[in-house]
């Protein structure tokens, strides 16, 4: 069982490489980048995993201040479980102190849902993580909506956000980062009531 002194591993899911940087599938990376900026860190290559990491502290001074490892797996989305498990083991993070930030097709664009455990809903990054270490980790689900018309899901998630979506994207990424900070400082129920939409 975890306690307040255990570190948190915050994982932004996405694909490495500039050609994927602005894709809907990479919104997890976008939120992780903002969180890294907030704690004043820069991503660097992890020693023990195929990932980039930033170590630091998050939250107000005092008992709510948490030790965090922010991570971006560099293995491509479908293989996220390996790097995340390696980081979990290296930093000795309890599974319930892991947070995966990811795109979610079944939620309207920009809406957030935070939860602990559950299925993968066809998301290959979550599928890989759950296969590697079980399902008892937190998720911050960032809604991207369903593909229009007959567009294939794989094509939709690997496309950049539309110009209309990009107008709000900065605000929405900011709100998702806020929800992660709230989860760590105040717990899941408080974060859900403040941010779930």
CSV table of N, CA and C in Angstrom, one decimal, residues 15 18 20 27 71-72 80 89 95 134 179 195:
chain,number,residue,atom,x,y,z
A,15,UNK,N,3.6,9.6,-29.1
A,15,UNK,CA,4.6,9.0,-30.0
A,15,UNK,C,5.8,10.0,-30.1
A,18,UNK,N,9.1,14.6,-34.3
A,18,UNK,CA,8.4,15.8,-34.7
A,18,UNK,C,7.2,15.6,-35.6
A,20,UNK,N,4.9,13.6,-35.2
A,20,UNK,CA,3.7,13.3,-34.4
A,20,UNK,C,3.4,14.4,-33.3
A,27,UNK,N,-1.6,14.3,-27.0
A,27,UNK,CA,-2.0,15.3,-26.1
A,27,UNK,C,-1.4,15.0,-24.7
A,71,UNK,N,7.2,11.6,-17.1
A,71,UNK,CA,7.8,10.8,-18.1
A,71,UNK,C,7.1,10.8,-19.4
A,72,UNK,N,7.9,10.7,-20.5
A,72,UNK,CA,7.3,10.6,-21.8
A,72,UNK,C,8.0,9.3,-22.4
A,80,UNK,N,4.1,1.3,-24.7
A,80,UNK,CA,4.3,2.2,-23.6
A,80,UNK,C,4.5,1.4,-22.3
A,89,UNK,N,9.7,0.5,-11.5
A,89,UNK,CA,10.6,-0.4,-10.7
A,89,UNK,C,11.8,0.4,-10.3
A,95,UNK,N,1.9,1.2,-7.9
A,95,UNK,CA,1.1,1.3,-9.1
A,95,UNK,C,0.0,2.4,-8.9
A,134,UNK,N,-0.9,-4.4,-14.7
A,134,UNK,CA,-2.2,-4.4,-14.1
A,134,UNK,C,-2.9,-3.0,-14.4
A,179,UNK,N,-5.6,19.6,-13.3
A,179,UNK,CA,-6.3,18.4,-12.7
A,179,UNK,C,-5.3,17.4,-12.2
A,195,UNK,N,-12.9,18.7,-11.8
A,195,UNK,CA,-12.5,18.7,-13.2
A,195,UNK,C,-13.3,17.8,-14.2
